[in-house]
Coordinates of C-alpha atoms in Angstrom, one line a residue:
M1 CA 0.0 0.0 0.0
G2 CA 1.5 3.3 -1.1
T3 CA 1.7 6.5 1.0
K4 CA -1.1 8.9 0.8
K5 CA 0.2 11.9 -1.2
L6 CA -1.1 15.4 -1.6
E7 CA -0.1 17.6 -4.6
V8 CA -0.5 21.3 -4.1
Y9 CA -0.6 23.5 -7.3
F10 CA -0.1 27.2 -7.3
N11 CA -2.4 27.4 -10.4
N12 CA -4.8 24.9 -11.9
P13 CA -3.3 21.4 -12.5
D14 CA -2.1 21.1 -16.1
Q15 CA -2.8 17.4 -16.5
P16 CA -4.9 14.6 -14.9
H17 CA -3.2 13.1 -11.8
N18 CA -3.7 10.0 -9.7
S19 CA -2.9 11.8 -6.5
E20 CA -5.2 14.1 -4.7
V21 CA -4.7 17.7 -5.8
L22 CA -5.1 21.0 -3.8
C23 CA -5.1 24.2 -5.9
W24 CA -4.2 27.6 -4.3
N25 CA -6.5 29.4 -6.7
R26 CA -10.2 28.9 -7.6
V27 CA -10.5 26.0 -9.9
D28 CA -11.6 26.4 -13.6
R29 CA -14.6 24.3 -14.5
E30 CA -12.6 22.1 -16.9
A31 CA -10.0 21.4 -14.2
S32 CA -12.5 20.5 -11.4
G33 CA -13.1 16.9 -10.3
E34 CA -13.4 14.7 -7.3
K35 CA -9.7 14.7 -6.7
V36 CA -9.2 18.4 -7.4
V37 CA -10.0 20.8 -4.5
S38 CA -9.7 24.6 -4.4
L39 CA -7.9 25.8 -1.3
L40 CA -10.1 28.9 -1.3
D41 CA -13.2 26.7 -1.3
Y42 CA -11.7 24.8 1.7
I43 CA -11.0 28.0 3.5
E44 CA -14.6 29.2 3.0
A45 CA -16.1 25.8 4.1
H46 CA -13.9 25.8 7.2
S47 CA -13.8 29.5 7.8
D48 CA -14.0 29.5 11.7
V49 CA -11.1 27.1 12.2
C50 CA -8.9 28.7 9.6
R51 CA -9.6 32.1 11.1
S52 CA -8.7 30.8 14.6
H53 CA -5.4 29.3 13.4
F54 CA -4.6 32.5 11.5
L55 CA -5.1 34.7 14.6
A56 CA -3.0 32.3 16.6
L57 CA -0.2 32.8 14.0
I58 CA -0.5 36.6 14.3
E59 CA 0.0 36.3 18.1
E60 CA 3.0 34.1 17.5
I61 CA 4.4 36.7 15.1
K62 CA 3.9 39.4 17.7
G63 CA 5.9 37.4 20.3
K64 CA 8.7 36.0 18.2
V65 CA 9.2 38.7 15.5
V66 CA 7.9 42.1 16.7
E67 CA 8.6 42.1 20.4
P68 CA 12.4 42.0 20.0
L69 CA 12.0 45.4 18.3
S70 CA 10.8 47.0 21.6
D71 CA 12.8 49.7 23.2
P72 CA 16.1 48.1 24.3
I73 CA 15.7 49.8 27.7
G74 CA 12.4 47.8 27.8
H75 CA 10.7 49.9 30.5
D76 CA 8.3 52.1 28.5
K77 CA 5.3 49.9 28.0
S78 CA 3.3 52.6 26.3
V79 CA 5.9 52.9 23.5
N80 CA 6.2 49.1 23.2
E81 CA 2.4 48.8 22.8
K82 CA 2.4 51.5 20.1
I83 CA 5.2 49.8 18.2
W84 CA 2.9 46.8 17.7
H85 CA -0.4 48.6 17.2
Y86 CA 1.1 51.1 14.7
S87 CA 2.3 48.2 12.6
R88 CA 0.7 46.5 9.7
F89 CA 0.7 43.2 11.7
A90 CA -1.9 44.7 14.0
E91 CA -3.8 46.7 11.4
L92 CA -4.3 43.5 9.3
S93 CA -5.5 45.4 6.2
N94 CA -5.3 42.5 3.7
H95 CA -7.7 44.1 1.3
A96 CA -5.9 47.4 0.6
K97 CA -2.4 47.2 2.0
S98 CA -1.0 43.9 3.1
K99 CA -1.7 41.3 0.4
N100 CA 0.9 39.0 1.9
L101 CA -1.6 38.3 4.8
D102 CA -3.8 36.4 2.4
V103 CA -0.7 34.2 1.5
L104 CA -0.2 33.6 5.2
L105 CA -3.7 32.4 5.5
K106 CA -3.3 30.1 2.6
V107 CA -0.2 28.6 4.1
V108 CA -2.0 28.0 7.4
A109 CA -5.0 26.5 5.6
T110 CA -2.7 24.2 3.5
K111 CA -1.2 22.9 6.7
L112 CA -4.6 22.2 8.2
Y113 CA -5.8 20.4 5.0
F114 CA -2.6 18.3 5.0
E115 CA -2.9 17.3 8.7
R116 CA -6.7 16.7 8.7
G117 CA -6.4 14.6 5.5
S118 CA -3.8 12.3 7.1
Y119 CA -1.4 12.6 4.2
Q120 CA 2.1 11.2 4.5
S121 CA 3.8 13.2 1.8
L122 CA 3.4 16.7 0.3
C123 CA 4.5 18.0 -3.1
F124 CA 4.3 21.7 -4.2
I125 CA 4.1 22.3 -8.0
G126 CA 4.6 25.5 -10.0
F127 CA 5.0 27.8 -7.0
P128 CA 6.8 31.2 -7.5
Q129 CA 10.4 31.4 -6.4
D130 CA 9.7 34.1 -3.7
L131 CA 7.5 31.6 -1.8
L132 CA 9.9 28.7 -1.9
L133 CA 12.1 29.7 1.1
A134 CA 9.1 30.0 3.4
L135 CA 7.5 26.8 2.2
F136 CA 10.8 24.9 2.6
A137 CA 11.0 26.0 6.2
Y138 CA 7.3 25.6 7.1
F139 CA 6.8 22.2 5.5
P140 CA 10.1 20.4 6.0
G141 CA 10.6 17.2 4.0
S142 CA 8.2 18.3 1.2
E143 CA 9.0 18.1 -2.5
F144 CA 9.0 21.0 -4.9
F145 CA 8.7 20.8 -8.6
P146 CA 8.2 23.2 -11.5
S147 CA 5.0 23.3 -13.5
A148 CA 4.7 20.2 -15.7
D149 CA 3.7 22.0 -18.8
T150 CA 6.4 24.8 -18.7
G151 CA 9.1 22.9 -16.9
A152 CA 9.8 26.0 -14.8
L153 CA 8.8 27.7 -11.6
A154 CA 6.3 30.5 -11.9
T155 CA 8.1 33.7 -12.5
Q156 CA 5.4 36.1 -11.4
P157 CA 6.0 37.1 -7.8
A158 CA 3.4 35.9 -5.3
L159 CA 4.5 38.4 -2.6
Q160 CA 4.6 42.1 -2.2
H161 CA 8.2 43.4 -2.1
A162 CA 9.5 46.7 -0.7
H163 CA 11.9 49.2 -2.2
S164 CA 15.5 49.3 -1.2
G165 CA 16.6 50.9 2.1
G166 CA 18.0 53.9 0.3
V167 CA 14.7 54.7 -1.4
L168 CA 12.7 54.3 1.8
K169 CA 15.1 56.6 3.7
L170 CA 14.8 59.3 1.0
K171 CA 11.0 59.1 1.1
S172 CA 11.1 59.6 4.8
I173 CA 13.5 62.5 4.6
A174 CA 11.3 64.1 1.9
Y175 CA 8.2 63.7 3.9
F176 CA 9.9 65.1 7.0
W177 CA 11.0 68.3 5.1
V178 CA 7.6 68.7 3.5
L179 CA 5.9 68.7 6.9
L180 CA 8.6 70.9 8.6
L181 CA 8.5 73.5 5.8
G182 CA 4.7 73.5 5.9
S183 CA 4.8 74.0 9.7
L184 CA 7.3 76.8 9.4
R185 CA 5.3 78.5 6.7
N186 CA 2.2 78.4 9.0
L187 CA 4.4 79.8 11.9
F188 CA 5.8 82.7 9.8
S189 CA 2.4 83.6 8.4
R190 CA 1.1 83.8 12.0
R191 CA -1.8 81.6 11.2
K192 CA -3.2 80.4 14.5
R193 CA -3.1 76.7 15.0
I194 CA -6.6 75.6 16.1
G195 CA -6.9 72.8 18.6
V196 CA -10.0 71.1 20.0
P197 CA -11.8 73.3 22.5
A198 CA -11.7 72.4 26.2
D199 CA -15.5 72.8 26.7
I200 CA -16.8 70.2 24.3
D201 CA -19.3 67.4 25.0
V202 CA -18.8 65.4 21.8
L203 CA -15.7 65.2 19.5
F204 CA -16.3 63.6 16.1
V205 CA -13.2 62.3 14.2
D206 CA -13.8 61.7 10.5
Y207 CA -12.6 62.1 6.9
L208 CA -13.1 65.4 5.3
Y209 CA -14.9 64.3 2.1
E210 CA -18.3 62.7 3.0
F211 CA -20.0 66.1 3.2
D212 CA -22.7 67.8 1.1
E213 CA -20.9 70.1 -1.2
S214 CA -24.2 71.5 -2.6
D215 CA -24.7 73.5 0.6
L216 CA -21.7 74.7 2.4
S217 CA -23.6 76.9 4.9
G218 CA -22.8 74.2 7.4
Y219 CA -21.0 70.8 7.7
R220 CA -23.5 68.1 6.7
S221 CA -21.8 64.7 6.6
R222 CA -23.2 61.4 5.3
Y223 CA -21.4 59.8 8.3
W224 CA -23.6 61.6 10.9
S225 CA -26.7 63.0 9.1
K226 CA -28.7 65.1 11.6
L227 CA -27.1 63.7 14.8
P228 CA -24.9 66.8 15.4
E229 CA -27.9 69.1 15.0
R230 CA -29.9 67.1 17.4
L231 CA -27.0 67.2 19.9
N232 CA -26.9 71.0 19.6
E233 CA -30.7 71.1 20.2
V234 CA -30.2 69.3 23.6
G235 CA -27.4 71.7 24.6
K236 CA -24.4 69.5 23.7
R237 CA -21.3 71.2 22.3
V238 CA -19.8 69.5 19.3
A239 CA -16.4 69.8 17.7
W240 CA -14.8 68.1 14.7
L241 CA -11.3 66.7 14.0
H242 CA -11.0 65.9 10.3
L243 CA -8.4 63.8 8.5
F244 CA -7.5 65.2 5.1
V245 CA -7.8 62.8 2.2
K246 CA -7.0 64.0 -1.3
H247 CA -10.4 63.9 -3.0
K248 CA -12.3 65.7 -5.8
K249 CA -14.0 67.7 -3.0
T250 CA -10.7 68.4 -1.3
P251 CA -8.0 68.3 -3.9
S252 CA -5.5 70.2 -1.7
I253 CA -4.9 71.0 1.9
R254 CA -5.4 74.7 1.0
I255 CA -8.9 74.1 -0.2
A256 CA -9.6 71.8 2.8
R257 CA -8.4 74.6 5.1
E258 CA -10.8 77.1 3.5
L259 CA -13.7 74.7 3.8
V260 CA -13.0 74.1 7.5
R261 CA -12.8 77.9 8.0
R262 CA -16.2 78.3 6.5
F263 CA -17.7 75.4 8.6
S264 CA -16.2 76.8 11.8
A265 CA -17.7 80.3 11.1
K266 CA -21.1 78.7 11.7
G267 CA -20.4 77.8 15.3
A268 CA -18.9 74.4 15.9
C269 CA -15.1 74.2 15.9
H270 CA -13.5 72.2 12.9
T271 CA -9.8 71.2 12.9
I272 CA -7.8 69.5 10.2
W273 CA -5.5 67.0 12.0
E274 CA -2.7 67.3 9.4
D275 CA -2.8 71.1 9.5
S276 CA -2.1 71.1 13.2
F277 CA 1.4 69.5 13.2
S278 CA 3.9 71.8 15.0
C279 CA 7.7 71.9 14.4
A280 CA 8.2 70.2 17.7
D281 CA 5.8 67.4 16.8
I282 CA 7.6 66.8 13.5
V283 CA 11.2 66.9 14.9
K284 CA 10.3 64.6 17.8
A285 CA 8.5 62.1 15.6
W286 CA 11.5 62.2 13.2
L287 CA 14.0 61.3 15.9
M288 CA 11.7 58.5 17.2
H289 CA 11.3 57.2 13.6
K290 CA 15.1 57.4 12.9
N291 CA 15.8 55.4 16.1
L292 CA 13.1 52.8 15.3
R293 CA 14.2 52.5 11.7
A294 CA 17.8 51.8 12.7
R295 CA 16.8 49.1 15.1
A296 CA 14.3 47.6 12.7
R297 CA 16.9 47.4 9.9
K298 CA 19.5 45.9 12.2
L299 CA 17.0 43.2 13.3
R300 CA 15.9 42.5 9.7
N301 CA 19.5 41.8 8.7
E302 CA 19.8 39.4 11.6
F303 CA 16.5 37.7 10.7
S304 CA 17.8 37.1 7.1
R305 CA 20.6 35.1 8.6
N306 CA 18.8 33.5 11.6
S307 CA 15.0 33.8 11.2
P308 CA 12.9 33.8 14.4
H309 CA 10.0 32.3 12.4
P310 CA 9.9 30.0 9.4
L311 CA 7.5 32.3 7.6
W312 CA 9.8 35.4 7.9
P313 CA 10.0 35.8 4.0
L314 CA 6.2 36.4 4.0
L315 CA 6.5 39.0 6.8
E316 CA 9.5 41.0 5.6
Y317 CA 7.5 43.4 3.4
D318 CA 5.1 44.4 6.1
W319 CA 8.0 44.7 8.6
I320 CA 9.7 47.2 6.3
R321 CA 6.5 49.2 5.6
S322 CA 5.7 49.2 9.4
F323 CA 9.0 50.2 10.9
E324 CA 11.4 51.4 8.2
S325 CA 9.2 53.4 5.8
V326 CA 7.5 56.8 5.7
E327 CA 4.4 55.0 7.2
S328 CA 6.2 54.8 10.5
L329 CA 7.0 58.5 10.5
K330 CA 3.4 59.4 9.6
N331 CA 2.0 57.4 12.5
L332 CA 4.5 59.0 14.9
V333 CA 3.7 62.5 13.8
F334 CA 0.0 61.9 14.2
D335 CA 0.7 60.5 17.7
Q336 CA 2.8 63.4 18.8
S337 CA 0.4 66.1 17.5
L338 CA -2.3 64.9 19.9
M339 CA -0.2 66.1 22.8
H340 CA -1.3 69.7 22.1
L341 CA -4.3 69.1 19.8
L342 CA -6.7 67.7 22.4
P343 CA -7.7 69.4 25.6
K344 CA -6.1 68.2 28.8
D345 CA -9.3 67.0 30.3
L346 CA -11.9 64.9 28.4
S347 CA -13.5 63.3 31.4
K348 CA -16.9 64.8 30.6
A349 CA -16.7 64.4 26.8
S350 CA -17.3 61.5 24.3
V351 CA -15.0 60.8 21.4
I352 CA -16.5 59.2 18.3
Y353 CA -14.3 58.1 15.4
I354 CA -14.6 56.2 12.2
C355 CA -13.6 52.6 12.8
E356 CA -11.3 51.0 10.2
N357 CA -8.6 49.7 12.5
Q358 CA -5.9 52.1 11.3
P359 CA -3.0 53.3 13.4
W360 CA -4.4 56.8 13.9
E361 CA -7.4 55.3 15.7
Y362 CA -5.2 53.7 18.3
A363 CA -3.5 57.1 18.8
I364 CA -6.9 58.8 19.3
C365 CA -7.9 56.1 21.9
D366 CA -4.6 56.3 23.7
A367 CA -4.7 60.1 23.9
A368 CA -8.4 60.1 25.0
L369 CA -7.7 57.6 27.8
A370 CA -4.7 59.7 29.0
R371 CA -7.2 62.6 29.3
N372 CA -9.6 60.5 31.4
C373 CA -12.2 60.1 28.7
N374 CA -14.7 57.4 29.7
N375 CA -16.7 57.1 26.5
V376 CA -14.6 56.4 23.4
V377 CA -16.8 55.1 20.6
A378 CA -15.7 53.4 17.4
S379 CA -18.3 53.9 14.6
L380 CA -18.7 51.2 11.9
Q381 CA -19.6 53.2 8.8
A382 CA -19.4 50.5 6.1
T383 CA -20.0 46.7 6.1
V384 CA -17.9 44.1 8.0
R385 CA -16.8 41.5 5.6
Y386 CA -15.9 38.0 7.0
W387 CA -12.4 37.9 5.5
D388 CA -11.6 41.6 6.1
M389 CA -8.9 40.8 8.6
R390 CA -9.1 44.2 10.2
Y391 CA -12.2 43.1 12.1
L392 CA -11.2 39.5 12.9
Q393 CA -9.5 40.7 16.2
N394 CA -11.0 42.5 19.2
I395 CA -11.8 46.1 18.3
C396 CA -11.3 47.1 21.9
K397 CA -7.5 47.2 22.3
P398 CA -5.2 47.5 25.4
H399 CA -3.5 50.8 26.1
Y400 CA -0.9 51.4 28.8
V401 CA -1.9 54.7 30.4
N402 CA -0.8 56.2 33.7
G403 CA 0.8 52.9 34.9
K404 CA -2.1 50.5 34.0
F405 CA -3.7 48.8 31.1
L406 CA -7.0 50.2 29.9
E407 CA -9.1 49.1 26.9
A408 CA -10.5 51.4 24.2
P409 CA -12.8 52.0 22.5
H410 CA -15.3 51.5 25.2
F411 CA -18.1 50.9 22.7
V412 CA -18.5 49.9 19.1
A413 CA -21.4 51.6 17.3
C414 CA -22.8 49.0 14.9
N415 CA -24.8 50.0 11.8
G416 CA -26.6 46.7 11.7
H417 CA -26.9 43.3 13.4
D418 CA -25.2 41.6 10.5
S419 CA -22.0 43.6 11.2
A420 CA -22.2 43.0 14.9
Q421 CA -22.5 39.2 14.4
R422 CA -19.2 39.2 12.5
L423 CA -17.2 40.9 15.3
V424 CA -16.9 37.5 17.1
N425 CA -13.7 38.5 19.0
T426 CA -15.1 41.8 20.3
P427 CA -17.0 41.5 23.6
S428 CA -20.7 41.6 23.1
F429 CA -21.2 44.1 25.9
A430 CA -19.2 46.6 23.8
L431 CA -21.4 46.3 20.7
H432 CA -24.3 48.8 20.5
Q433 CA -26.8 49.2 17.7
V434 CA -27.1 52.7 16.3
E435 CA -28.8 54.4 13.4
S436 CA -27.2 53.8 10.0
Y437 CA -27.0 57.1 8.2
R438 CA -24.4 56.3 5.5
M439 CA -25.4 52.7 4.4
G440 CA -28.7 51.2 3.5
N441 CA -32.1 52.8 4.0
H442 CA -33.4 52.5 0.5
H443 CA -37.2 52.9 0.6
N444 CA -39.5 51.7 -2.1
N445 CA -41.9 54.6 -2.9
G446 CA -44.3 52.2 -4.5
A447 CA -43.4 53.0 -8.1
V448 CA -42.7 50.1 -10.4
C449 CA -39.6 50.5 -12.6
I450 CA -39.5 48.5 -15.8
R451 CA -36.1 46.8 -16.1
S452 CA -34.2 47.3 -19.3
Y453 CA -33.3 44.1 -21.0
N454 CA -30.0 45.5 -22.4
E455 CA -28.6 47.8 -19.7
L456 CA -25.8 46.7 -17.3
V457 CA -24.2 48.8 -14.6
V458 CA -20.6 48.1 -13.7
A459 CA -19.8 49.6 -10.2
G460 CA -16.3 50.7 -9.4
E461 CA -14.4 50.0 -6.2
Y462 CA -12.6 52.3 -3.7
T463 CA -9.3 50.7 -4.8
D464 CA -8.7 51.3 -8.6
A465 CA -6.8 48.1 -9.0
Y466 CA -9.9 46.1 -8.2
T467 CA -12.0 48.1 -10.6
L468 CA -9.5 47.5 -13.4
A469 CA -9.4 43.8 -12.6
L470 CA -13.2 43.8 -13.0
F471 CA -13.0 45.6 -16.3
A472 CA -10.4 43.1 -17.6
C473 CA -12.6 40.2 -16.6
L474 CA -15.6 41.6 -18.5
H475 CA -13.5 42.4 -21.5
R476 CA -12.8 38.7 -21.8
L477 CA -16.5 38.3 -22.8
G478 CA -15.6 40.0 -26.1
E479 CA -16.8 43.2 -27.7
T480 CA -19.3 41.2 -29.8
F481 CA -21.1 39.9 -26.7
L482 CA -20.8 43.2 -24.8
S483 CA -22.1 45.2 -27.8
G484 CA -25.5 43.6 -27.2
F485 CA -25.8 45.7 -24.0
R486 CA -25.4 49.3 -22.9
V487 CA -22.8 48.9 -20.2
F488 CA -22.7 51.9 -17.8
Y489 CA -19.7 52.6 -15.5
R490 CA -20.6 53.9 -12.0
P491 CA -17.4 55.1 -10.4
H492 CA -16.8 54.8 -6.6
P493 CA -17.4 58.3 -5.1
S494 CA -13.8 58.5 -3.9
S495 CA -12.2 57.3 -7.2
Q496 CA -10.6 59.5 -9.8
L497 CA -9.8 56.6 -12.1
E498 CA -9.6 57.4 -15.8
V499 CA -11.0 54.4 -17.8
P500 CA -8.4 52.9 -20.1
G501 CA -9.2 53.4 -23.8
I502 CA -9.3 49.7 -24.4
Y503 CA -12.6 49.5 -22.6
L504 CA -14.3 52.5 -24.1
N505 CA -15.7 50.6 -27.0
W506 CA -18.3 48.9 -24.8
L507 CA -18.2 51.0 -21.5
E508 CA -19.8 54.4 -21.1
T509 CA -20.3 56.8 -18.1
I510 CA -23.5 56.3 -16.2
P511 CA -26.1 59.1 -16.6
K512 CA -26.2 61.4 -13.6
E513 CA -29.8 60.6 -12.6
Y514 CA -29.8 57.0 -13.6
D515 CA -32.2 54.8 -11.7
L516 CA -30.3 51.6 -10.8
S517 CA -33.6 49.6 -10.6
R518 CA -33.7 49.9 -14.4
A519 CA -30.6 47.8 -14.9
R520 CA -30.9 44.2 -15.9
M521 CA -27.8 43.5 -13.7
I522 CA -25.5 45.4 -11.4
I523 CA -22.0 44.0 -11.7
T524 CA -19.5 44.8 -8.9
D525 CA -16.3 43.6 -7.4
A526 CA -17.1 41.3 -4.5
N527 CA -15.3 43.5 -2.0
T528 CA -17.3 46.7 -2.3
S529 CA -19.9 47.7 0.3
F530 CA -22.0 49.0 -2.6
A531 CA -23.0 45.4 -3.3
A532 CA -24.7 45.3 0.1
D533 CA -26.7 48.4 -0.8
C534 CA -27.8 46.7 -4.1
W535 CA -28.7 43.5 -2.3
E536 CA -30.8 45.3 0.3
R537 CA -32.7 47.1 -2.5
G538 CA -33.4 43.8 -4.2
L539 CA -31.4 44.6 -7.4
P540 CA -30.1 41.8 -9.6
L541 CA -26.5 41.4 -8.6
A542 CA -23.4 39.7 -9.9
C543 CA -20.1 39.9 -7.9
Y544 CA -16.6 39.2 -9.3
V545 CA -14.2 37.3 -7.1
E546 CA -10.6 37.1 -8.4
R547 CA -9.2 33.7 -8.9
A548 CA -6.5 34.0 -6.2
S549 CA -8.6 36.1 -3.7
L550 CA -10.8 35.4 -0.8
N551 CA -14.4 36.1 -1.2
M552 CA -14.7 39.3 0.9
S553 CA -18.2 40.2 -0.1
P554 CA -20.4 41.7 2.6
I555 CA -23.2 39.6 1.2
Y556 CA -21.4 36.3 0.9
G557 CA -23.9 33.5 1.6
K558 CA -27.0 35.7 0.9
A559 CA -29.6 34.5 -1.6
G560 CA -30.0 35.9 -5.0
V561 CA -26.4 36.8 -5.8
L562 CA -24.2 35.4 -8.6
F563 CA -20.5 35.1 -7.6
F564 CA -18.2 34.5 -10.5
N565 CA -14.5 34.4 -11.2
D566 CA -14.9 33.1 -14.8
P567 CA -16.6 35.6 -17.2
I568 CA -18.1 32.6 -19.0
D569 CA -20.3 32.0 -15.9
L570 CA -21.6 35.6 -16.1
G571 CA -22.1 35.4 -19.9
E572 CA -24.1 32.2 -19.5
Y573 CA -26.2 33.6 -16.7
L574 CA -27.0 36.7 -18.7
G575 CA -28.0 34.5 -21.6
K576 CA -30.4 32.4 -19.6
H577 CA -31.9 34.7 -16.9
F578 CA -33.9 37.8 -17.0
P579 CA -34.3 39.3 -13.5
G580 CA -37.8 39.6 -12.1
S581 CA -39.6 42.7 -10.9
D582 CA -38.7 45.1 -8.1
S583 CA -41.1 43.3 -5.8
E584 CA -38.6 40.4 -5.4
R585 CA -36.5 42.2 -2.8
P586 CA -35.1 40.5 0.4
T587 CA -37.2 40.7 3.5
N588 CA -34.3 41.4 5.8
S589 CA -32.2 44.6 5.9
L590 CA -28.5 44.6 6.4
F591 CA -28.5 48.0 8.1
N592 CA -30.4 49.7 10.8
S593 CA -32.9 52.5 10.1
N594 CA -31.6 56.1 9.6
E595 CA -34.6 57.6 11.4
G596 CA -34.0 59.5 14.5
C597 CA -31.0 59.3 16.9
R598 CA -32.2 57.0 19.7
G599 CA -29.4 54.5 19.3
W600 CA -26.7 57.2 19.2
F601 CA -28.2 59.0 22.1
N602 CA -28.2 55.8 24.2
I603 CA -24.5 55.3 23.5
L604 CA -23.8 58.9 24.5
G605 CA -25.8 58.5 27.7
L606 CA -28.6 60.8 26.5
K607 CA -32.4 60.4 26.0
E608 CA -34.1 61.3 22.7
N609 CA -37.5 62.9 23.2
S610 CA -38.7 62.4 19.6

């Protein structure tokens, strides 16, 4: 009796095999069979156990890889905590920043599949060279072969790789001088730096682009709707701390500064965080960054000779971006600026911030706790997707403040029960349901819209790379097929993507007042929260999942959605199905109502009279 062997392919198997086959990508229909399993299908079928093992690996990385970077003196627990929480290993942004995290998960899942299948031998076939060192170390005794049809290893890198140390250093220096010269210019122009007032009751921290630009007589944000006005009506003083994001509404800091000046003239204080950096903040942050970068580079050189973890090659990119790049300097400048930006006492105030598990959020929580704030609230403004790793961990994180560990945020404001159910590692007592102003709330006014047989809407994603991947997939259907439809492109509100000319033969800009319920099908990338909006409205929906990617859709598992990675599946579906009427909408909503402020008032310790 022979040994039970598992063959693991990076791509689809190129020929029939007698051994059982595991593919790292989604399996093409012609390659599927009883002995061919997609690793991504396995991960989705065993999601809870894969997630548990992945988080255990992250804790292992924290102890073996990142903790040696802590201050050599080793006594400043506050600094040591920040080193971890300002890193990409704590942020876990696998969707937008750290693609290597998905590779880590695949490695963990491969080991689980191998062990649970009681295999005796393991063979990797056609894997890229930049993965081999880690796989050699993590799966000792395994065999490695090139692809059978090419006779070579895959040349396309599987991992993200950072620039050289010299490039990283120059970028940090350039950023330092841009900040310092900007601060000096503000100083010499005698423009008063505006901090957050001491007499506030509620501080909102958000991004300065989700506002109504048609009426600038006041700050009206999609994040908060009429909540600030209601707070003012009950005598609560509100202030705003905005993060500047380059956007068509705010293309420069100068324009953002003018907008904030106009908003502040109406009463409530508005401050741009990036516009408040002092020379002292910048210099101190630079010195801290320089010290951290030197220690990180020294350790990285040691790790290349004597790795503290077998998967170090998969961690090196995020190590560099976390501790040796301009990201580290940015995080430290934000951290230092809060020393003078926030009032000294926040014991009677609430702080509400947008929750995306970014380093600046940890800085806000840390500074608020140091000022005795007892009500720090993280606000979920989008959907929580199962494999969005930012939300796999506990949202309430430890902070070393005044000689003891405290947790913040104190509460997480959830925009729907669906989101709350996915925060399995955040304590249930911290989760509170509030009104959802930004997402959902699509009311049917009773009008029946006749669907067009030949109109498709392609919705763009926040990240342009995902939108372009969707375009490329649809393009494979061929212009002959696509010419049978009017295909409208609906860009993401934050995107400034120029559509490549190759797609303009079949793709046109969506009319300004287009009613989405007219479309035969809405086609999105699986990752976008807009898909959840469409599903809640009962619109016919198809979501593209890339062959090598996790299904991060907020509506994964919901009825009435076509998920596809092969354009042939979409083409066949469009050829056979014509969506029904608008009455075929789901009975359950993903998001809470946007009416009133009762949930928000409860989390702020207030009562709504309406």
